């Protein structure tokens, strides 16, 4: 497990021990361990001398700052209109069947969490999904499954 | 340009023969006041959607007395159907940086920040690398100014300028009351210019080619050109930079699939133009303004589904701070569902329209205020599709 204290130290070195360091810290923790647990939020609040409630309030506002456990790879399929018209339903079904999860759930092996999200800024190349920070535009059901298999084979 | 084709322009992505640092170096030989006059004269208005005159924004911020001032580039592009800022940052980032630096010199700031939406995090490594070089370049020409990246985390509302400041300050992205405006009290309470990515590139190009060339294009109220993000039922989906002032008809003739029944101009928060109004509607500040999102729908599409998608979007993205928007978005969504199911009579649609119009005046920020745009335009023009 990544050392959250270490992350806090690294980020505050760049941004200072001020509140404006909060987003960068939260983002850095999520990047490494995929979600923030209560203990993380408390450590962060101590380091920045903020109340835990303030830190929780900020974290819980943002869709990408997960405060519930997530799988190693977080899949976000765009569900907004242009991708809707381009066939996002098919993609979501294909992923749900492949991973045996429903949207919002994490696979049993904890490798994937499937989420839907709003416009990802690739509307001319929909349907599109993000896996962590990586973009996969112009999806077909077959392509989406193949991409997942590549992730599955990793390590 | 009656019924002629929309004129393609190549300003934003043009890189040939342009050395951004050189342009900054030449520009900062002029006085800030001269630069401001040039910007005002060009008629450039913000390209993010709201359309505030860029030169005035710079002027107001310059006039504020403060040791700390900031330039912020709003790259929190979240309006459904928009993807131009991603293309710009991907293809010509140095032109964006240079626009920020010129603005910084003009208003007397030493720090610039780019707030990039979390969905575009994949751009971060390259942008950070390029910024190191660019910041060194600024030092070499003797400009005391540097630029850094900041990231969003998946909240559409943070594209609203004061919500964006809140987010950068480590808070929930909840819009502030205005006034004070950012030019007086923005990021960390200091005078701040916040401009869209595309606006900053136009500002850079105006500094380079002069306001005259820019002004030649477009109309009296909508000078210059604009980058459009085109999606939906079109064989030509993608990015196009076009001269402002065309009608929706001209746009559809060029980009439609021959069966276009409606165009949503300006994304979920914009308005829907039905076929019968294509000819009379100008794309620009005198007609229907847009941040550049153009979504085309052909006759196979259900406008109920389109509206339903938009309302779901707003219900999810409302920050929840004020009641008209938090509750209004939900009620509009539930309302059209109830009419569709037959639980409410078609007449209920009029009540919902009133609710949307109330939100326009009672909601705290642009998100809640603009829900009426898609709602009223779709419901009025496609009533049958909503009811049956
Ligand atoms: S209008 Fe909506 S998004 Fe804006 S402040 Fe009110 S609740 Fe938040
Ligand atoms: S609608 Fe899916 S990326 Fe924009």
Coordinates of C-alpha atoms and ligand atoms in Angstrom, one line a residue:
Chain A
X1 CA 0.0 0.0 0.0
X2 CA 1.3 3.4 -1.0
X3 CA 2.4 5.6 1.9
X4 CA -0.1 8.4 2.0
X5 CA 2.2 10.4 4.3
X6 CA 4.9 10.3 1.7
X7 CA 2.5 11.6 -0.9
X8 CA 1.5 14.4 1.3
X9 CA 5.1 15.4 2.0
X10 CA 6.0 15.3 -1.7
X11 CA 3.0 17.4 -2.8
X12 CA 3.3 20.0 0.0
X13 CA 7.0 20.5 -0.9
X14 CA 5.7 21.8 -4.3
X15 CA 2.5 23.6 -3.2
X16 CA 3.2 24.5 0.4
X17 CA 1.2 23.5 3.4
X18 CA -1.8 25.6 2.4
X19 CA -5.3 24.8 1.5
X20 CA -4.5 25.3 -2.2
X21 CA -2.4 22.1 -1.9
X22 CA -5.6 20.1 -1.1
X23 CA -6.7 19.2 -4.6
X24 CA -3.2 18.2 -5.7
X25 CA -2.8 16.0 -2.7
X26 CA -6.2 14.3 -3.1
X27 CA -5.5 13.8 -6.8
X28 CA -2.1 12.3 -6.1
X29 CA -3.5 9.8 -3.5
X30 CA -6.3 8.7 -5.9
X31 CA -3.8 8.3 -8.7
X32 CA -1.8 5.8 -6.6
X33 CA -4.4 3.9 -4.6
X34 CA -7.5 4.7 -6.6
X35 CA -9.6 5.9 -3.7
X36 CA -9.5 7.8 -0.4
X37 CA -10.4 6.1 2.8
X38 CA -11.3 7.8 6.1
X39 CA -7.8 7.4 7.4
X40 CA -6.3 9.2 4.3
X41 CA -8.7 12.1 4.7
X42 CA -7.8 12.4 8.4
X43 CA -4.0 12.4 7.7
X44 CA -4.5 15.0 5.0
X45 CA -6.6 17.2 7.2
X46 CA -3.9 17.0 9.9
X47 CA -1.1 17.9 7.5
X48 CA -2.9 20.9 6.2
X49 CA -4.4 21.9 9.5
X50 CA -7.9 21.7 8.3
X51 CA -10.9 20.0 9.8
X52 CA -11.6 16.5 8.6
X53 CA -15.1 17.6 7.6
X54 CA -13.7 20.3 5.2
X55 CA -11.4 17.7 3.6
X56 CA -14.2 15.2 3.3
X57 CA -16.5 18.0 1.9
X58 CA -14.0 18.8 -0.8
X59 CA -13.2 15.2 -1.7
X60 CA -16.9 14.1 -1.9
X61 CA -17.7 16.9 -4.3
X62 CA -15.6 15.6 -7.2
X63 CA -16.6 12.6 -9.2
X64 CA -13.0 11.6 -9.8
X65 CA -12.0 11.7 -6.2
X66 CA -13.5 8.4 -5.1
X67 CA -14.2 7.9 -1.5
X68 CA -15.4 4.3 -1.8
X69 CA -13.1 1.4 -2.8
X70 CA -12.4 1.1 -6.5
X71 CA -10.8 -1.6 -8.6
X72 CA -7.3 -1.3 -9.9
X73 CA -8.5 0.1 -13.2
X74 CA -11.4 2.5 -13.3
X75 CA -13.4 2.4 -16.5
X76 CA -15.6 5.4 -17.3
X77 CA -17.8 5.2 -20.3
X78 CA -19.2 8.4 -21.7
X79 CA -23.0 8.4 -21.6
X80 CA -23.8 11.9 -23.0
X81 CA -25.8 12.5 -26.1
X82 CA -23.3 12.2 -28.9
X83 CA -21.9 9.0 -27.5
X84 CA -25.5 7.8 -26.7
X85 CA -26.3 8.2 -30.4
X86 CA -23.1 6.5 -31.4
X87 CA -24.0 3.4 -29.4
X88 CA -22.6 3.7 -25.8
X89 CA -25.3 1.3 -24.6
X90 CA -23.8 -1.6 -26.6
X91 CA -20.4 -0.8 -25.2
X92 CA -21.6 -0.8 -21.6
X93 CA -23.5 -4.1 -22.1
X94 CA -20.4 -5.7 -23.6
X95 CA -18.2 -4.6 -20.7
X96 CA -20.9 -5.6 -18.1
X97 CA -21.0 -9.1 -19.6
X98 CA -17.3 -9.5 -19.9
X99 CA -16.5 -8.4 -16.3
X100 CA -19.7 -9.8 -14.9
X101 CA -20.5 -6.5 -13.2
X102 CA -23.2 -3.9 -13.4
X103 CA -22.4 -0.2 -14.0
X104 CA -21.2 1.2 -10.7
X105 CA -19.7 -2.1 -9.5
X106 CA -16.2 -3.5 -9.1
X107 CA -15.2 -6.9 -10.4
X108 CA -14.7 -9.8 -7.9
X109 CA -10.9 -9.8 -8.6
X110 CA -10.9 -6.1 -7.8
X111 CA -9.2 -5.4 -11.2
X112 CA -12.0 -3.2 -12.7
X113 CA -14.6 -0.8 -11.6
X114 CA -17.2 0.2 -14.3
X115 CA -18.7 3.6 -14.2
X116 CA -20.5 5.9 -16.6
X117 CA -19.6 9.5 -16.9
X118 CA -20.6 12.7 -18.7
X119 CA -19.0 14.0 -21.9
X120 CA -15.3 13.2 -22.1
X121 CA -14.6 15.7 -24.9
X122 CA -14.3 13.1 -27.8
X123 CA -17.9 13.5 -29.1
X124 CA -16.7 13.3 -32.8
X125 CA -15.2 9.9 -32.0
X126 CA -17.8 8.2 -29.8
X127 CA -18.4 5.9 -28.2
X128 CA -15.5 6.6 -25.9
X129 CA -14.2 5.5 -22.5
X130 CA -11.4 6.3 -20.1
X131 CA -9.5 3.6 -18.3
X132 CA -7.8 5.5 -15.5
X133 CA -6.2 8.5 -17.5
X134 CA -6.1 6.7 -20.8
X135 CA -8.6 7.5 -23.6
X136 CA -10.1 4.9 -25.9
X137 CA -12.2 6.5 -28.7
X138 CA -14.1 5.0 -31.6
X139 CA -15.1 1.9 -29.7
X140 CA -17.0 -1.1 -30.9
X141 CA -18.2 -3.8 -28.5
X142 CA -15.4 -6.1 -29.8
X143 CA -12.8 -3.4 -29.5
X144 CA -13.8 -2.7 -25.9
X145 CA -13.6 -6.4 -24.9
X146 CA -10.2 -6.7 -26.5
X147 CA -8.9 -3.6 -24.6
X148 CA -10.1 -5.1 -21.3
X149 CA -8.4 -8.4 -22.1
X150 CA -5.1 -6.5 -22.6
X151 CA -5.6 -5.0 -19.2
X152 CA -6.5 -8.3 -17.7
X153 CA -3.3 -9.9 -19.0
X154 CA -1.2 -7.2 -17.5
X155 CA 0.9 -8.6 -14.6
Chain B
X1 CA -22.7 35.8 -47.2
X2 CA -26.3 34.8 -48.0
X3 CA -26.4 31.1 -48.8
X4 CA -22.7 30.9 -49.6
X5 CA -20.7 28.2 -47.8
X6 CA -19.2 28.8 -44.4
X7 CA -15.8 30.2 -44.8
X8 CA -13.0 28.1 -43.4
X9 CA -10.3 30.0 -41.5
X10 CA -6.8 28.9 -40.4
X11 CA -5.7 31.0 -37.4
X12 CA -5.9 28.9 -34.3
X13 CA -4.0 25.8 -35.5
X14 CA -1.5 27.7 -37.8
X15 CA 2.0 27.1 -36.6
X16 CA 4.1 27.6 -39.7
X17 CA 6.5 30.5 -39.3
X18 CA 5.4 31.3 -35.8
X19 CA 7.8 31.4 -32.9
X20 CA 5.5 32.0 -29.8
X21 CA 8.3 33.2 -27.6
X22 CA 9.5 35.7 -30.3
X23 CA 5.9 37.0 -30.6
X24 CA 5.8 37.5 -26.8
X25 CA 9.2 39.3 -27.0
X26 CA 8.0 41.7 -29.7
X27 CA 4.6 42.3 -28.0
X28 CA 6.1 43.2 -24.6
X29 CA 8.0 46.1 -26.2
X30 CA 4.6 47.8 -26.5
X31 CA 3.0 49.4 -23.5
X32 CA 0.2 47.5 -21.7
X33 CA -2.2 50.2 -22.6
X34 CA -1.5 49.8 -26.3
X35 CA -2.0 46.1 -26.1
X36 CA -5.3 46.6 -24.4
X37 CA -6.4 49.1 -27.1
X38 CA -5.5 46.6 -29.7
X39 CA -7.6 43.9 -28.0
X40 CA -10.6 46.2 -27.6
X41 CA -10.3 47.4 -31.1
X42 CA -10.3 43.8 -32.4
X43 CA -13.7 43.2 -31.0
X44 CA -12.6 39.8 -29.6
X45 CA -15.1 38.3 -27.2
X46 CA -14.6 35.3 -24.9
X47 CA -14.8 32.1 -26.8
X48 CA -15.9 29.9 -23.8
X49 CA -19.6 30.8 -24.4
X50 CA -20.4 33.9 -22.3
X51 CA -18.8 36.3 -24.8
X52 CA -17.4 39.1 -22.6
X53 CA -15.1 41.5 -24.5
X54 CA -11.6 40.2 -23.8
X55 CA -9.9 43.7 -24.0
X56 CA -12.2 45.1 -21.3
X57 CA -11.5 42.2 -19.0
X58 CA -7.8 42.8 -19.3
X59 CA -8.3 46.5 -18.8
X60 CA -10.3 46.1 -15.6
X61 CA -7.8 43.8 -14.1
X62 CA -4.9 46.0 -15.1
X63 CA -6.6 49.0 -13.4
X64 CA -6.7 47.1 -10.1
X65 CA -4.0 48.0 -7.6
X66 CA -2.5 44.7 -6.3
X67 CA 0.9 43.2 -5.9
X68 CA -0.5 39.7 -6.7
X69 CA -2.6 39.2 -9.8
X70 CA -3.3 36.0 -11.8
X71 CA -4.0 34.9 -15.3
X72 CA -6.0 31.7 -15.5
X73 CA -6.6 29.7 -18.6
X74 CA -9.9 27.9 -18.3
X75 CA -9.3 24.5 -19.8
X76 CA -12.1 22.8 -17.9
X77 CA -13.9 22.1 -21.2
X78 CA -17.0 20.1 -20.1
X79 CA -19.9 21.4 -22.2
X80 CA -21.4 18.3 -23.9
X81 CA -20.3 18.3 -27.5
X82 CA -17.2 20.5 -27.1
X83 CA -13.7 19.2 -27.7
X84 CA -11.9 22.1 -29.3
X85 CA -9.8 23.1 -26.3
X86 CA -8.4 19.6 -26.1
X87 CA -7.4 19.8 -29.8
X88 CA -5.9 23.2 -29.3
X89 CA -3.9 22.2 -26.2
X90 CA -2.8 19.0 -28.0
X91 CA -1.8 20.6 -31.2
X92 CA -0.6 24.2 -30.4
X93 CA 0.0 24.4 -26.7
X94 CA 2.8 27.0 -27.1
X95 CA 0.3 29.5 -28.6
X96 CA -1.9 29.1 -25.5
X97 CA 1.1 29.6 -23.2
X98 CA 2.1 32.7 -25.2
X99 CA -1.4 34.1 -24.9
X100 CA -1.3 33.7 -21.2
X101 CA 2.1 35.4 -21.0
X102 CA 1.0 38.4 -23.1
X103 CA -2.0 38.8 -20.8
X104 CA 0.2 38.5 -17.7
X105 CA 2.5 41.2 -19.0
X106 CA -0.5 43.4 -19.9
X107 CA -2.3 43.2 -16.5
X108 CA 0.9 43.1 -14.4
X109 CA 0.7 39.5 -13.1
X110 CA 3.6 37.2 -12.4
X111 CA 1.8 33.9 -12.3
X112 CA -0.3 32.1 -14.8
X113 CA -2.2 28.8 -14.2
X114 CA -3.9 26.4 -16.6
X115 CA -6.9 24.5 -15.0
X116 CA -7.2 21.4 -17.1
X117 CA -10.2 19.1 -16.7
X118 CA -9.4 15.7 -15.1
X119 CA -10.7 14.0 -18.2
X120 CA -7.7 15.4 -20.1
X121 CA -5.1 14.3 -17.6
X122 CA -3.4 12.3 -20.4
X123 CA -2.2 15.6 -21.8
X124 CA -0.5 16.6 -18.5
X125 CA 3.0 15.0 -19.0
X126 CA 3.5 16.7 -22.4
X127 CA 2.1 20.0 -21.3
X128 CA 4.3 20.0 -18.2
X129 CA 7.4 19.2 -20.3
X130 CA 6.6 22.0 -22.8
X131 CA 5.9 24.4 -20.0
X132 CA 9.4 24.0 -18.5
X133 CA 10.9 25.0 -21.8
X134 CA 8.5 27.8 -22.3
X135 CA 9.0 29.2 -18.8
X136 CA 12.8 29.2 -19.5
X137 CA 12.1 31.0 -22.7
X138 CA 10.2 33.7 -20.8
X139 CA 13.1 34.1 -18.5
X140 CA 15.5 34.6 -21.4
X141 CA 13.5 37.4 -22.8
X142 CA 13.4 39.0 -19.4
X143 CA 9.7 38.6 -18.6
X144 CA 9.1 37.9 -14.9
X145 CA 6.2 35.4 -15.5
X146 CA 5.7 31.7 -15.3
X147 CA 2.9 29.3 -15.9
X148 CA 1.9 26.1 -14.1
X149 CA -0.7 23.4 -14.5
X150 CA -3.6 22.5 -12.2
X151 CA -6.1 19.7 -12.6
X152 CA -9.8 19.3 -12.2
X153 CA -11.5 16.2 -10.9
X154 CA -14.5 15.6 -13.0
X155 CA -16.9 18.4 -12.1
X156 CA -18.6 20.2 -15.0
X157 CA -19.5 23.2 -12.7
X158 CA -15.8 24.0 -12.3
X159 CA -15.9 25.5 -15.8
X160 CA -17.8 28.3 -14.1
X161 CA -15.1 30.8 -13.3
X162 CA -15.7 31.3 -9.6
X163 CA -16.3 27.6 -9.0
X164 CA -12.9 27.1 -10.7
X165 CA -11.2 29.4 -8.3
X166 CA -12.9 27.6 -5.4
X167 CA -11.6 24.3 -6.7
X168 CA -8.1 25.7 -7.1
X169 CA -8.3 26.9 -3.5
X170 CA -9.0 23.4 -2.3
X171 CA -12.7 23.8 -1.8
X172 CA -15.9 22.3 -3.3
X173 CA -16.6 23.7 -6.7
X174 CA -19.5 25.9 -5.7
X175 CA -20.0 29.2 -7.6
X176 CA -19.6 32.4 -5.7
X177 CA -22.0 35.4 -5.6
X178 CA -21.1 38.1 -8.1
X179 CA -20.1 40.9 -7.7
X180 CA -17.2 41.0 -6.9
X181 CA -16.1 39.9 -10.4
X182 CA -12.9 38.0 -10.9
X183 CA -11.2 41.2 -12.3
X184 CA -11.5 42.6 -8.8
X185 CA -11.4 39.5 -6.6
X186 CA -10.7 36.2 -8.3
X187 CA -8.3 33.4 -7.4
X188 CA -7.2 33.8 -3.7
X189 CA -9.2 37.0 -3.7
X190 CA -6.8 38.7 -6.0
X191 CA -7.5 40.5 -9.4
X192 CA -7.7 37.7 -12.0
X193 CA -8.2 37.4 -15.7
X194 CA -9.8 34.1 -16.5
X195 CA -10.0 33.3 -20.2
X196 CA -10.9 30.3 -22.3
X197 CA -8.1 28.4 -24.1
X198 CA -9.3 29.5 -27.5
X199 CA -9.7 33.1 -26.5
X200 CA -6.1 33.2 -25.4
X201 CA -4.9 31.9 -28.7
X202 CA -6.9 34.5 -30.6
X203 CA -5.5 37.2 -28.3
X204 CA -2.0 35.9 -29.1
X205 CA -2.8 36.0 -32.8
X206 CA -4.2 39.5 -32.6
X207 CA -1.0 40.5 -30.9
X208 CA 0.9 39.0 -33.8
X209 CA -1.2 40.1 -36.9
X210 CA -2.9 43.1 -35.5
X211 CA -6.6 43.8 -34.8
X212 CA -7.3 45.0 -38.4
X213 CA -6.9 41.5 -39.9
X214 CA -9.1 40.0 -37.2
X215 CA -11.8 42.6 -37.5
X216 CA -12.1 42.1 -41.2
X217 CA -13.8 38.8 -40.5
X218 CA -17.3 38.2 -39.0
X219 CA -20.0 40.7 -38.3
X220 CA -20.4 43.8 -36.3
X221 CA -21.4 41.9 -33.1
X222 CA -19.4 38.8 -33.8
X223 CA -15.9 39.7 -35.0
X224 CA -13.4 37.1 -36.3
X225 CA -13.7 33.4 -36.4
X226 CA -14.4 30.6 -34.0
X227 CA -13.5 26.9 -33.6
X228 CA -16.5 24.7 -33.8
X229 CA -16.8 21.2 -32.4
X230 CA -19.1 19.2 -34.6
X231 CA -20.8 15.9 -33.7
X232 CA -24.0 13.9 -33.9
X233 CA -25.5 13.0 -37.3
X234 CA -22.9 14.4 -39.6
X235 CA -20.5 12.9 -42.1
X236 CA -18.0 15.6 -41.1
X237 CA -17.7 15.2 -37.3
X238 CA -14.6 17.0 -35.9
X239 CA -13.1 20.4 -35.5
X240 CA -13.6 23.3 -38.0
X241 CA -12.5 26.9 -37.7
X242 CA -15.1 29.1 -39.4
X243 CA -15.8 32.8 -39.9
X244 CA -18.6 34.0 -37.6
X245 CA -21.8 35.3 -39.0
X246 CA -23.2 32.3 -40.9
X247 CA -26.8 31.1 -40.5
X248 CA -27.6 27.7 -39.2
X249 CA -28.8 26.8 -42.7
X250 CA -25.4 27.5 -44.2
X251 CA -23.9 25.4 -41.5
X252 CA -26.3 22.5 -42.1
X253 CA -25.8 22.7 -45.8
X254 CA -22.1 22.1 -45.2
X255 CA -22.1 19.7 -42.3
X256 CA -25.5 18.0 -42.3
X257 CA -26.3 14.5 -43.6
X258 CA -29.2 15.8 -45.8
X259 CA -31.8 14.9 -43.2
X260 CA -31.0 17.3 -40.3
X261 CA -34.1 18.2 -38.3
X262 CA -32.5 20.2 -35.5
X263 CA -29.2 21.6 -34.4
X264 CA -28.3 22.0 -30.7
X265 CA -26.1 25.1 -30.7
X266 CA -23.9 25.6 -27.6
X267 CA -24.1 22.2 -25.9
X268 CA -26.5 21.1 -23.2
X269 CA -26.8 24.7 -21.9
X270 CA -27.4 26.1 -25.4
X271 CA -30.5 26.3 -27.5
X272 CA -32.1 23.9 -30.0
X273 CA -32.8 25.3 -33.5
X274 CA -35.4 23.4 -35.5
X275 CA -35.4 23.1 -39.2
X276 CA -38.0 25.8 -39.8
X277 CA -35.7 28.3 -38.1
X278 CA -32.4 27.4 -39.8
X279 CA -32.6 30.2 -42.4
X280 CA -33.3 33.0 -40.0
X281 CA -30.9 32.1 -37.1
X282 CA -27.4 33.5 -37.2
X283 CA -24.7 31.7 -35.2
X284 CA -23.1 34.5 -33.2
X285 CA -23.9 37.0 -30.5
X286 CA -26.7 38.6 -32.6
X287 CA -28.4 35.3 -33.0
X288 CA -27.6 32.2 -31.1
X289 CA -24.2 32.4 -29.2
X290 CA -22.1 29.3 -28.7
X291 CA -19.0 28.1 -27.1
X292 CA -18.5 26.0 -30.2
X293 CA -20.6 22.9 -29.6
X294 CA -22.7 22.0 -32.6
X295 CA -24.7 18.8 -32.3
X296 CA -26.8 17.7 -35.3
X297 CA -29.8 15.5 -35.1
X298 CA -31.5 13.9 -38.1
X299 CA -35.1 12.8 -38.3
X300 CA -34.4 9.3 -36.9
X301 CA -33.7 10.8 -33.5
X302 CA -36.2 11.3 -30.7
X303 CA -36.0 14.8 -29.3
X304 CA -37.5 13.4 -26.0
X305 CA -34.3 11.3 -25.6
X306 CA -32.2 14.3 -26.4
X307 CA -33.9 16.5 -23.8
X308 CA -33.9 13.6 -21.3
X309 CA -30.1 13.3 -21.7
X310 CA -29.6 17.0 -21.1
X311 CA -31.8 17.1 -18.0
X312 CA -30.0 14.0 -16.6
X313 CA -26.7 15.8 -17.2
X314 CA -27.8 18.9 -15.4
X315 CA -29.3 17.0 -12.5
X316 CA -26.0 15.2 -12.0
X317 CA -23.8 18.3 -12.5
X318 CA -25.8 20.8 -10.5
X319 CA -23.5 21.7 -7.5
X320 CA -26.6 21.6 -5.3
X321 CA -25.9 24.9 -3.6
X322 CA -29.2 26.8 -4.6
X323 CA -32.7 25.4 -4.5
X324 CA -34.0 26.6 -7.9
X325 CA -31.3 24.6 -9.7
X326 CA -31.0 21.6 -7.4
X327 CA -34.7 20.9 -7.2
X328 CA -35.6 22.5 -10.5
X329 CA -33.4 20.2 -12.6
X330 CA -34.9 17.1 -10.9
X331 CA -38.4 18.3 -11.2
X332 CA -38.0 19.0 -15.0
X333 CA -36.6 15.6 -15.5
X334 CA -39.3 13.8 -13.4
X335 CA -41.9 16.0 -15.1
X336 CA -41.2 15.0 -18.7
X337 CA -40.9 11.4 -17.6
X338 CA -44.4 11.6 -15.9
X339 CA -45.9 13.1 -19.0
X340 CA -44.4 10.4 -21.2
X341 CA -45.8 7.7 -19.0
X342 CA -49.2 9.4 -19.0
X343 CA -49.2 10.1 -15.3
X344 CA -49.4 13.8 -16.0
X345 CA -51.5 15.5 -18.7
X346 CA -49.8 17.2 -21.6
X347 CA -50.8 20.6 -20.1
X348 CA -48.3 20.0 -17.3
X349 CA -45.6 20.9 -19.9
X350 CA -46.6 24.5 -19.6
X351 CA -46.0 24.4 -15.8
X352 CA -42.6 22.9 -16.4
X353 CA -41.8 25.7 -18.9
X354 CA -42.7 28.2 -16.2
X355 CA -40.4 26.4 -13.8
X356 CA -37.6 26.5 -16.3
X357 CA -38.1 30.2 -16.8
X358 CA -38.1 30.8 -13.1
X359 CA -34.8 29.0 -12.8
X360 CA -33.4 31.4 -15.4
X361 CA -33.9 34.4 -13.0
X362 CA -33.7 32.6 -9.7
X363 CA -30.7 30.3 -10.0
X364 CA -27.4 31.5 -8.7
X365 CA -25.1 30.7 -11.6
X366 CA -25.0 30.1 -15.3
X367 CA -25.7 26.4 -14.9
X368 CA -29.1 26.7 -13.4
X369 CA -29.9 29.8 -15.4
X370 CA -29.2 28.1 -18.7
X371 CA -31.3 25.0 -18.3
X372 CA -34.3 26.9 -19.7
X373 CA -32.4 27.2 -23.0
X374 CA -32.6 23.6 -24.1
X375 CA -35.8 23.0 -22.2
X376 CA -37.9 25.7 -23.7
X377 CA -36.5 25.5 -27.2
X378 CA -36.9 21.7 -27.4
X379 CA -40.3 21.6 -25.7
X380 CA -41.8 24.4 -27.8
X381 CA -40.5 23.1 -31.1
X382 CA -41.0 19.3 -30.6
X383 CA -44.0 19.2 -28.3
X384 CA -45.5 16.1 -29.9
X385 CA -42.2 14.1 -29.5
X386 CA -42.1 15.0 -25.8
X387 CA -45.7 14.1 -25.1
X388 CA -46.3 10.9 -27.2
Ligands
LIG1 S1 -27.4 27.3 -10.3 FE1 -26.9 25.1 -9.9 S2 -24.8 24.9 -10.2 FE2 -25.2 27.1 -10.0 S3 -24.9 27.6 -7.9 FE3 -27.1 27.0 -8.1 S4 -27.1 24.8 -7.7 FE4 -25.0 25.3 -8.1
LIG2 S1 -20.7 13.0 -25.8 FE1 -19.3 11.4 -25.3 S2 -17.4 12.4 -25.4 FE2 -18.8 14.0 -25.7

